[in-house]
């Protein structure tokens, strides 16, 4: 526990006491040190390690904890260019909000009690809301904040009611104890309503297609830090919550999951088709997240060993690749002041090295073998095929459309003849190449040993 608390406390203090000249260097260095120390959690695979009576780490939470710590430094690096021009007080407040958001996310993944997890799960909404409404670039940011607030609260009230009912019935909400407890809640109309209430908040957070409208708005209006954290770690809270909540349910609920699994697979297909019709670069990447998370929802609800392993790998790889895509979109936006694809075409001629990062990120996003996305998707598709042969049709079409929109994104933003306004843009900085390397290199290293995420 001290690995988390002491460095994060030091970072929060450093945000306010470090001199203006060295603020970004000190905070970024500290966050990189935390990321390196967090890699020791890879050692925790089979057993559960208790850090205190209320916090523990196991094989499901450790990769997500490492991902959260790892993405803090790139988030600060990506924000530096725009924020360094603002008053010092706003810079300090911005960094403080980012660290608080990552801290609450870490505590949510560490929580060994479902009520404590619920409190931390909801606490992440407050810094996210502040980031979007205070540092968003456009006037629609208030509407995006309202969407985020009401969608999240709608699902959360149902989850809180379900958790209180479970505690009243069984007397505990400890995740470690619930693993040993055989749930006596069997299928009936009230128990199905309870099951829906348990999952609703997580399905909104993922998000499931149909309750996803807040996500594209939040991504488009959020600053780069908001988009990176939202895609990298906050969406994973939903998948993690489904895996934890499934401990409270016995196997009789699997037949209730069938309509939801089929609907989430259709959501994968529909959101992939929608990606091909987007003109805004950030909106396209946001809809691609909805498509990938649909697969994670279906896999998490199946509750087989392969499906859970596949959902974990896909969540980690999506967190890195999607965050890298948002960073690339931000580098284009900072120079050209537009995210419209037709106005960005031809960038490859002017920024060839950035185009190489684009190509790597796009190929990983479309699950090119042997990328971690491919390993995760193949594992999920295999488990879904074992569950029902019919899923092969939907998932096969989903893979085709995923490839289509990924290549469309790369071609529209990098190829063709560049418009005249792009020919006088400043070159890409070393800081931005380091930022992208911090996303892509770990993804490549995971290819060598994907068993770390199982």
Short mmCIF file of C-alpha atoms in Angstrom, two decimals:
data_model
loop_
_atom_site.label_atom_id
_atom_site.label_comp_id
_atom_site.label_asym_id
_atom_site.label_seq_id
_atom_site.Cartn_x
_atom_site.Cartn_y
_atom_site.Cartn_z
CA UNK A 1 0.00 0.00 0.00
CA UNK A 2 2.94 2.31 0.74
CA UNK A 3 4.07 1.93 -2.91
CA UNK A 4 0.91 3.86 -3.84
CA UNK A 5 0.24 6.22 -0.95
CA UNK A 6 3.69 7.75 -0.32
CA UNK A 7 4.59 8.66 -3.97
CA UNK A 8 1.07 9.91 -4.75
CA UNK A 9 1.04 12.05 -1.59
CA UNK A 10 4.43 13.47 -2.59
CA UNK A 11 3.10 14.25 -6.06
CA UNK A 12 0.08 16.08 -4.63
CA UNK A 13 2.35 18.14 -2.37
CA UNK A 14 4.89 18.79 -5.16
CA UNK A 15 2.12 20.17 -7.37
CA UNK A 16 1.71 23.15 -5.02
CA UNK A 17 5.27 23.66 -3.68
CA UNK A 18 7.50 23.12 -6.75
CA UNK A 19 8.79 26.27 -8.44
CA UNK A 20 7.09 27.33 -11.65
CA UNK A 21 10.26 26.74 -13.70
CA UNK A 22 10.55 23.05 -12.71
CA UNK A 23 6.89 22.15 -12.15
CA UNK A 24 6.29 19.93 -15.20
CA UNK A 25 9.70 18.23 -15.02
CA UNK A 26 9.35 17.31 -11.34
CA UNK A 27 5.77 16.01 -11.63
CA UNK A 28 6.49 14.01 -14.81
CA UNK A 29 9.62 12.44 -13.25
CA UNK A 30 7.68 11.45 -10.13
CA UNK A 31 4.89 9.90 -12.20
CA UNK A 32 7.44 7.89 -14.23
CA UNK A 33 8.98 6.61 -10.98
CA UNK A 34 5.53 5.50 -9.78
CA UNK A 35 4.95 3.72 -13.12
CA UNK A 36 8.26 1.84 -12.82
CA UNK A 37 7.55 0.83 -9.19
CA UNK A 38 4.05 -0.33 -10.14
CA UNK A 39 5.45 -2.95 -12.56
CA UNK A 40 6.32 -5.08 -9.48
CA UNK A 41 2.58 -5.89 -9.33
CA UNK A 42 3.06 -8.19 -12.33
CA UNK A 43 4.37 -10.71 -9.79
CA UNK A 44 0.85 -11.01 -8.30
CA UNK A 45 -0.95 -13.51 -10.52
CA UNK A 46 -2.65 -16.37 -8.70
CA UNK A 47 -3.01 -15.41 -5.04
CA UNK A 48 -4.69 -12.39 -3.48
CA UNK A 49 -2.37 -10.07 -1.60
CA UNK A 50 -4.01 -8.02 1.17
CA UNK A 51 -2.58 -4.54 1.65
CA UNK A 52 -4.98 -3.66 4.49
CA UNK A 53 -8.41 -4.88 5.70
CA UNK A 54 -10.07 -2.90 2.88
CA UNK A 55 -7.56 -3.07 0.01
CA UNK A 56 -6.13 -6.04 -1.89
CA UNK A 57 -4.53 -6.97 -5.23
CA UNK A 58 -5.14 -10.09 -7.31
CA UNK A 59 -4.59 -11.25 -10.89
CA UNK A 60 -7.53 -9.20 -12.23
CA UNK A 61 -6.71 -5.88 -10.58
CA UNK A 62 -2.88 -5.90 -10.92
CA UNK A 63 -2.68 -5.29 -14.75
CA UNK A 64 -5.28 -2.51 -14.48
CA UNK A 65 -3.39 -0.90 -11.59
CA UNK A 66 -0.16 -0.94 -13.63
CA UNK A 67 -2.00 0.56 -16.62
CA UNK A 68 -3.39 3.38 -14.44
CA UNK A 69 0.04 4.22 -13.02
CA UNK A 70 1.70 3.95 -16.43
CA UNK A 71 -0.69 6.35 -18.16
CA UNK A 72 -0.20 9.17 -15.61
CA UNK A 73 3.14 10.31 -17.07
CA UNK A 74 1.96 10.37 -20.73
CA UNK A 75 -1.14 12.29 -19.63
CA UNK A 76 1.04 15.03 -18.11
CA UNK A 77 3.41 15.05 -21.12
CA UNK A 78 0.50 15.45 -23.53
CA UNK A 79 -0.96 18.38 -21.56
CA UNK A 80 2.27 20.31 -21.19
CA UNK A 81 2.24 22.18 -24.51
CA UNK A 82 -1.18 23.79 -24.08
CA UNK A 83 -1.17 24.25 -20.29
CA UNK A 84 2.27 25.87 -20.05
CA UNK A 85 0.79 29.01 -21.67
CA UNK A 86 -1.84 29.40 -18.92
CA UNK A 87 -1.44 31.11 -15.49
CA UNK A 88 0.55 29.12 -12.93
CA UNK A 89 -2.43 28.64 -10.59
CA UNK A 90 -4.43 26.98 -13.38
CA UNK A 91 -1.49 24.74 -14.26
CA UNK A 92 -1.21 23.56 -10.65
CA UNK A 93 -4.97 23.00 -10.41
CA UNK A 94 -4.96 21.01 -13.65
CA UNK A 95 -2.13 18.72 -12.50
CA UNK A 96 -3.80 18.30 -9.09
CA UNK A 97 -7.09 17.24 -10.73
CA UNK A 98 -5.29 14.67 -12.94
CA UNK A 99 -3.45 13.16 -9.94
CA UNK A 100 -6.68 13.04 -7.90
CA UNK A 101 -8.45 11.30 -10.77
CA UNK A 102 -5.73 8.68 -11.08
CA UNK A 103 -5.64 8.22 -7.29
CA UNK A 104 -9.38 7.54 -7.05
CA UNK A 105 -9.11 5.13 -10.00
CA UNK A 106 -6.25 3.28 -8.27
CA UNK A 107 -8.23 3.03 -5.02
CA UNK A 108 -11.23 1.69 -6.97
CA UNK A 109 -9.10 -1.11 -8.44
CA UNK A 110 -7.58 -1.83 -5.00
CA UNK A 111 -10.88 -1.93 -3.07
CA UNK A 112 -11.73 -5.29 -1.47
CA UNK A 113 -15.26 -4.23 -0.52
CA UNK A 114 -18.02 -3.55 -3.06
CA UNK A 115 -19.33 -0.47 -1.21
CA UNK A 116 -15.82 0.99 -1.04
CA UNK A 117 -15.43 0.19 -4.74
CA UNK A 118 -18.76 1.94 -5.43
CA UNK A 119 -17.62 5.07 -3.55
CA UNK A 120 -14.33 5.24 -5.48
CA UNK A 121 -16.10 4.36 -8.74
CA UNK A 122 -18.37 7.39 -8.27
CA UNK A 123 -15.56 9.62 -7.01
CA UNK A 124 -13.83 9.41 -10.39
CA UNK A 125 -16.74 11.29 -11.93
CA UNK A 126 -16.02 14.53 -10.03
CA UNK A 127 -12.45 15.17 -11.37
CA UNK A 128 -13.57 14.03 -14.84
CA UNK A 129 -16.46 16.49 -14.76
CA UNK A 130 -14.12 19.32 -13.66
CA UNK A 131 -11.63 18.49 -16.45
CA UNK A 132 -14.32 18.53 -19.14
CA UNK A 133 -16.28 21.59 -17.99
CA UNK A 134 -13.28 23.73 -16.92
CA UNK A 135 -10.63 22.89 -19.52
CA UNK A 136 -12.78 21.79 -22.47
CA UNK A 137 -12.08 23.79 -25.62
CA UNK A 138 -15.62 24.37 -26.93
CA UNK A 139 -18.85 25.81 -25.58
CA UNK A 140 -20.65 22.43 -25.80
CA UNK A 141 -18.48 21.20 -22.90
CA UNK A 142 -21.23 22.03 -20.37
CA UNK A 143 -23.69 19.85 -22.29
CA UNK A 144 -21.11 17.04 -22.38
CA UNK A 145 -20.68 17.38 -18.60
CA UNK A 146 -24.45 17.16 -18.08
CA UNK A 147 -24.63 14.02 -20.25
CA UNK A 148 -21.79 12.42 -18.28
CA UNK A 149 -23.35 13.36 -14.93
CA UNK A 150 -26.88 12.12 -15.55
CA UNK A 151 -25.96 8.94 -17.42
CA UNK A 152 -23.58 7.96 -14.60
CA UNK A 153 -25.98 8.85 -11.77
CA UNK A 154 -28.84 6.98 -13.45
CA UNK A 155 -26.92 3.70 -13.36
CA UNK A 156 -25.27 4.31 -10.00
CA UNK A 157 -28.47 4.61 -7.98
CA UNK A 158 -29.57 1.17 -9.23
CA UNK A 159 -26.16 -0.31 -8.31
CA UNK A 160 -26.23 1.16 -4.80
CA UNK A 161 -29.71 -0.29 -4.19
CA UNK A 162 -28.57 -3.72 -5.41
CA UNK A 163 -25.48 -3.69 -3.19
CA UNK A 164 -27.49 -2.71 -0.10
CA UNK A 165 -29.94 -5.54 -0.82
CA UNK A 166 -27.08 -8.06 -1.13
CA UNK A 167 -25.53 -6.85 2.13
CA UNK A 168 -28.89 -7.13 3.91
CA UNK A 169 -29.31 -10.70 2.62
CA UNK A 170 -25.79 -12.14 3.10
CA UNK A 171 -24.22 -9.77 5.64
CA UNK A 172 -21.04 -9.03 3.64
CA UNK A 173 -19.82 -7.17 0.58
CA UNK A 174 -16.18 -8.24 0.88
CA UNK A 175 -14.97 -9.43 -2.53
CA UNK A 176 -12.62 -12.00 -0.94
CA UNK A 177 -15.45 -13.50 1.15
CA UNK A 178 -17.92 -13.47 -1.76
CA UNK A 179 -15.52 -15.65 -3.78
CA UNK A 180 -16.00 -18.35 -1.11
CA UNK A 181 -19.71 -17.69 -0.70
CA UNK A 182 -22.15 -19.65 -2.88
CA UNK A 183 -24.88 -17.15 -3.75
CA UNK A 184 -28.38 -18.35 -2.87
CA UNK A 185 -30.07 -15.83 -5.18
CA UNK A 186 -31.75 -17.87 -7.93
CA UNK A 187 -33.73 -16.88 -10.98
CA UNK A 188 -37.02 -15.11 -10.33
CA UNK A 189 -38.44 -11.77 -11.44
CA UNK A 190 -37.06 -9.83 -8.41
CA UNK A 191 -33.63 -11.48 -8.75
CA UNK A 192 -33.45 -10.63 -12.47
CA UNK A 193 -34.23 -6.99 -11.61
CA UNK A 194 -31.48 -7.13 -8.97
CA UNK A 195 -29.07 -8.57 -11.57
CA UNK A 196 -29.91 -5.75 -14.02
CA UNK A 197 -29.43 -3.16 -11.26
CA UNK A 198 -25.99 -4.64 -10.45
CA UNK A 199 -24.80 -4.36 -14.04
CA UNK A 200 -26.46 -1.12 -15.17
CA UNK A 201 -23.85 1.30 -13.80
CA UNK A 202 -21.02 -0.72 -15.33
CA UNK A 203 -22.74 -1.05 -18.71
CA UNK A 204 -23.20 2.74 -18.81
CA UNK A 205 -19.53 3.25 -17.88
CA UNK A 206 -18.15 0.82 -20.49
CA UNK A 207 -20.37 1.95 -22.35
CA UNK A 208 -22.87 -0.50 -23.88
CA UNK A 209 -24.23 0.59 -27.27
CA UNK A 210 -27.54 2.36 -26.58
CA UNK A 211 -26.32 4.07 -23.40
CA UNK A 212 -23.15 5.34 -25.09
CA UNK A 213 -24.25 8.84 -26.14
CA UNK A 214 -22.31 10.55 -23.34
CA UNK A 215 -18.96 9.10 -24.48
CA UNK A 216 -18.46 10.77 -27.91
CA UNK A 217 -19.62 14.10 -26.45
CA UNK A 218 -17.25 13.78 -23.48
CA UNK A 219 -14.29 12.86 -25.70
CA UNK A 220 -14.88 15.62 -28.24
CA UNK A 221 -15.21 18.32 -25.57
CA UNK A 222 -12.56 17.07 -23.11
CA UNK A 223 -8.93 18.27 -23.09
CA UNK A 224 -6.31 15.71 -24.07
CA UNK A 225 -5.80 14.53 -20.47
CA UNK A 226 -9.54 13.87 -20.11
CA UNK A 227 -9.66 11.85 -23.33
CA UNK A 228 -6.58 9.80 -22.46
CA UNK A 229 -7.73 8.92 -18.94
CA UNK A 230 -11.30 8.29 -20.08
CA UNK A 231 -10.20 5.87 -22.81
CA UNK A 232 -7.24 4.44 -20.92
CA UNK A 233 -8.57 3.68 -17.44
CA UNK A 234 -12.08 4.98 -16.67
CA UNK A 235 -13.82 2.75 -19.24
CA UNK A 236 -11.96 -0.21 -17.71
CA UNK A 237 -13.69 0.45 -14.40
CA UNK A 238 -16.88 -0.79 -16.07
CA UNK A 239 -15.33 -4.08 -17.23
CA UNK A 240 -13.62 -4.54 -13.87
CA UNK A 241 -16.93 -3.88 -12.10
CA UNK A 242 -18.73 -6.52 -14.20
CA UNK A 243 -16.05 -9.10 -13.34
CA UNK A 244 -16.33 -8.24 -9.63
CA UNK A 245 -20.14 -8.12 -9.60
CA UNK A 246 -20.31 -11.53 -11.30
CA UNK A 247 -18.88 -13.02 -8.08
CA UNK A 248 -22.22 -12.21 -6.41
CA UNK A 249 -24.17 -14.21 -9.02
CA UNK A 250 -24.29 -17.96 -9.53
CA UNK A 251 -24.32 -19.73 -12.89
CA UNK A 252 -28.13 -19.71 -13.12
CA UNK A 253 -27.90 -16.06 -14.24
CA UNK A 254 -25.95 -17.03 -17.38
CA UNK A 255 -29.14 -17.79 -19.30
CA UNK A 256 -30.39 -14.29 -18.41
CA UNK A 257 -27.22 -12.87 -19.95
CA UNK A 258 -27.99 -14.23 -23.43
CA UNK A 259 -30.02 -11.23 -24.73
CA UNK A 260 -27.42 -8.81 -23.31
CA UNK A 261 -24.50 -10.67 -24.93
CA UNK A 262 -26.27 -10.70 -28.33
CA UNK A 263 -27.17 -6.99 -27.99
CA UNK A 264 -23.59 -6.05 -27.07
CA UNK A 265 -22.32 -7.94 -30.15
CA UNK A 266 -24.76 -6.07 -32.37
CA UNK A 267 -23.47 -2.91 -30.66
CA UNK A 268 -19.93 -3.86 -31.75
CA UNK A 269 -21.12 -4.09 -35.35
CA UNK A 270 -23.25 -0.92 -35.32
CA UNK A 271 -20.63 1.29 -33.65
CA UNK A 272 -17.98 0.00 -36.10
CA UNK A 273 -20.26 0.97 -39.00
CA UNK A 274 -20.85 4.40 -37.39
CA UNK A 275 -17.08 4.95 -37.21
CA UNK A 276 -16.91 4.83 -41.01
CA UNK A 277 -19.31 7.81 -41.20
CA UNK A 278 -17.50 10.13 -38.77
CA UNK A 279 -15.85 13.34 -39.96
CA UNK A 280 -14.40 14.37 -36.56
CA UNK A 281 -11.20 12.48 -35.67
CA UNK A 282 -11.82 12.35 -31.90
CA UNK A 283 -15.43 11.26 -32.44
CA UNK A 284 -14.23 8.40 -34.66
CA UNK A 285 -11.77 7.18 -32.00
CA UNK A 286 -14.50 7.49 -29.32
CA UNK A 287 -16.92 5.32 -31.32
CA UNK A 288 -14.12 2.77 -31.84
CA UNK A 289 -13.91 2.52 -28.03
CA UNK A 290 -17.64 1.70 -27.90
CA UNK A 291 -17.01 -1.07 -30.45
CA UNK A 292 -14.10 -2.61 -28.54
CA UNK A 293 -15.83 -2.38 -25.17
CA UNK A 294 -18.85 -4.23 -26.61
CA UNK A 295 -16.61 -7.29 -27.00
CA UNK A 296 -15.36 -6.89 -23.42
CA UNK A 297 -18.97 -6.75 -22.13
CA UNK A 298 -19.91 -9.94 -24.00
CA UNK A 299 -16.77 -11.74 -22.74
CA UNK A 300 -17.24 -10.59 -19.12
CA UNK A 301 -20.83 -11.85 -19.04
CA UNK A 302 -19.81 -15.31 -20.34
CA UNK A 303 -17.68 -15.96 -17.21
CA UNK A 304 -15.47 -18.64 -18.77
CA UNK A 305 -11.70 -18.72 -18.19
CA UNK A 306 -10.94 -17.85 -21.81
CA UNK A 307 -13.46 -15.03 -22.01
CA UNK A 308 -12.21 -13.38 -18.80
CA UNK A 309 -8.57 -13.70 -19.96
CA UNK A 310 -9.51 -12.24 -23.37
CA UNK A 311 -11.42 -9.34 -21.82
CA UNK A 312 -8.44 -8.48 -19.59
CA UNK A 313 -5.97 -8.50 -22.52
CA UNK A 314 -8.31 -6.43 -24.71
CA UNK A 315 -8.90 -3.89 -21.93
CA UNK A 316 -5.17 -3.37 -21.34
CA UNK A 317 -4.23 -3.19 -25.02
CA UNK A 318 -7.18 -0.91 -25.81
CA UNK A 319 -6.16 1.39 -22.95
CA UNK A 320 -2.70 1.87 -24.49
CA UNK A 321 -3.66 1.96 -28.18
CA UNK A 322 -6.75 4.18 -27.81
CA UNK A 323 -4.82 6.61 -25.61
CA UNK A 324 -2.06 6.73 -28.27
CA UNK A 325 -4.65 7.52 -30.96
CA UNK A 326 -6.02 10.41 -28.88
CA UNK A 327 -2.45 11.71 -28.43
CA UNK A 328 -1.92 11.61 -32.21
CA UNK A 329 -5.24 13.38 -32.77
CA UNK A 330 -4.13 16.03 -30.28
CA UNK A 331 -0.77 16.62 -32.01
CA UNK A 332 -2.66 17.27 -35.26
CA UNK A 333 -5.20 19.51 -33.52
CA UNK A 334 -2.57 21.64 -31.72
CA UNK A 335 -0.95 22.49 -35.05
CA UNK A 336 -3.89 22.78 -37.44
CA UNK A 337 -6.68 23.77 -34.98
CA UNK A 338 -9.02 21.29 -36.66
CA UNK A 339 -10.05 17.67 -36.18
CA UNK A 340 -11.95 17.38 -39.49
CA UNK A 341 -10.44 14.48 -41.42
CA UNK A 342 -10.63 16.07 -44.87
CA UNK A 343 -8.58 19.07 -43.64
CA UNK A 344 -5.83 16.82 -42.21
CA UNK A 345 -5.18 14.65 -45.27
CA UNK A 346 -1.66 14.41 -46.59
CA UNK A 347 0.06 14.82 -43.21
CA UNK A 348 2.37 11.89 -43.99
CA UNK A 349 4.34 13.97 -46.50
CA UNK A 350 5.04 16.70 -43.92
CA UNK A 351 5.39 14.56 -40.74
CA UNK A 352 6.72 11.14 -41.85
CA UNK A 353 7.77 9.95 -38.36
CA UNK A 354 4.37 10.88 -36.92
CA UNK A 355 2.78 8.98 -39.80
CA UNK A 356 4.78 5.93 -38.68
CA UNK A 357 3.25 6.26 -35.19
CA UNK A 358 -0.16 6.59 -36.86
CA UNK A 359 0.43 3.41 -38.87
CA UNK A 360 1.55 1.40 -35.82
CA UNK A 361 -1.40 2.59 -33.71
CA UNK A 362 -3.90 1.95 -36.51
CA UNK A 363 -2.60 -1.57 -37.18
CA UNK A 364 -2.82 -2.39 -33.47
CA UNK A 365 -6.32 -0.90 -33.28
CA UNK A 366 -7.53 -3.15 -36.11
CA UNK A 367 -6.01 -6.17 -34.27
CA UNK A 368 -3.22 -7.08 -36.67
CA UNK A 369 -1.41 -10.29 -35.54
CA UNK A 370 0.46 -10.61 -33.21
CA UNK A 371 -0.65 -7.43 -31.43
CA UNK A 372 -2.26 -7.71 -27.95
CA UNK A 373 -5.55 -6.53 -29.47
CA UNK A 374 -5.44 -9.57 -31.76
CA UNK A 375 -4.67 -11.95 -28.86
CA UNK A 376 -7.55 -10.50 -26.80
CA UNK A 377 -10.05 -10.47 -29.66
CA UNK A 378 -9.15 -13.99 -30.82
CA UNK A 379 -9.55 -15.33 -27.26
CA UNK A 380 -12.94 -13.62 -26.93
CA UNK A 381 -14.12 -14.78 -30.37
CA UNK A 382 -13.12 -18.35 -29.52
CA UNK A 383 -15.05 -18.32 -26.25
CA UNK A 384 -18.07 -16.74 -27.95
CA UNK A 385 -17.99 -19.37 -30.72
CA UNK A 386 -17.96 -22.12 -28.09
CA UNK A 387 -21.00 -20.48 -26.48
CA UNK A 388 -22.92 -20.14 -29.78
CA UNK A 389 -21.91 -20.69 -33.41
CA UNK A 390 -24.21 -17.84 -34.50
CA UNK A 391 -21.89 -15.27 -32.89
CA UNK A 392 -19.29 -15.98 -35.60
CA UNK A 393 -21.43 -14.11 -38.15
CA UNK A 394 -21.75 -10.94 -36.03
CA UNK A 395 -18.17 -10.93 -34.79
CA UNK A 396 -16.84 -11.68 -38.30
CA UNK A 397 -18.70 -8.65 -39.70
CA UNK A 398 -17.47 -6.62 -36.73
CA UNK A 399 -13.85 -7.51 -37.54
CA UNK A 400 -14.37 -6.50 -41.21
CA UNK A 401 -15.85 -3.11 -40.29
CA UNK A 402 -13.17 -2.53 -37.63
CA UNK A 403 -10.51 -3.00 -40.30
CA UNK A 404 -12.47 -0.73 -42.66
CA UNK A 405 -12.79 2.25 -40.30
CA UNK A 406 -9.19 1.89 -39.03
CA UNK A 407 -7.82 2.06 -42.57
CA UNK A 408 -10.28 4.86 -43.38
CA UNK A 409 -8.96 6.83 -40.40
CA UNK A 410 -5.33 6.36 -41.43
CA UNK A 411 -5.95 7.09 -45.12
CA UNK A 412 -8.12 10.17 -44.46
CA UNK A 413 -5.71 11.74 -41.99
CA UNK A 414 -2.32 10.81 -43.53
CA UNK A 415 -2.59 10.05 -47.25
CA UNK A 416 -3.69 12.05 -50.33
CA UNK A 417 -2.23 15.42 -51.36
CA UNK A 418 -1.83 17.86 -48.44
CA UNK A 419 -3.83 21.12 -48.47
CA UNK A 420 -1.82 24.33 -48.54
CA UNK A 421 -2.52 25.29 -44.89
CA UNK A 422 -0.60 22.19 -43.64
CA UNK A 423 2.66 23.11 -45.40
CA UNK A 424 3.69 25.72 -42.83
CA UNK A 425 3.08 23.79 -39.59
CA UNK A 426 5.80 23.45 -36.91
CA UNK A 427 7.56 20.04 -36.72
CA UNK A 428 6.73 17.34 -34.17
CA UNK A 429 8.63 17.74 -30.89
CA UNK A 430 10.77 15.17 -29.08
CA UNK A 431 8.34 15.31 -26.16
CA UNK A 432 5.55 14.06 -28.42
CA UNK A 433 7.66 11.18 -29.75
CA UNK A 434 8.52 10.14 -26.17
CA UNK A 435 4.82 10.37 -25.32
CA UNK A 436 3.88 8.00 -28.16
CA UNK A 437 6.78 5.66 -27.38
CA UNK A 438 5.43 5.30 -23.82
CA UNK A 439 2.22 3.90 -25.38
CA UNK A 440 3.52 1.81 -28.27
CA UNK A 441 6.66 0.22 -26.75
CA UNK A 442 4.76 -1.40 -23.80
CA UNK A 443 2.19 -2.72 -26.30
CA UNK A 444 4.99 -4.30 -28.37
CA UNK A 445 6.60 -5.76 -25.21
CA UNK A 446 3.29 -7.36 -24.21
CA UNK A 447 3.42 -9.34 -27.47
CA UNK A 448 6.50 -11.13 -26.13
CA UNK A 449 4.70 -12.30 -22.97
CA UNK A 450 0.91 -11.88 -23.08
CA UNK A 451 0.66 -14.31 -20.14
CA UNK A 452 1.37 -11.33 -17.83
CA UNK A 453 -2.21 -10.15 -18.47
CA UNK A 454 -3.95 -13.54 -18.09
#
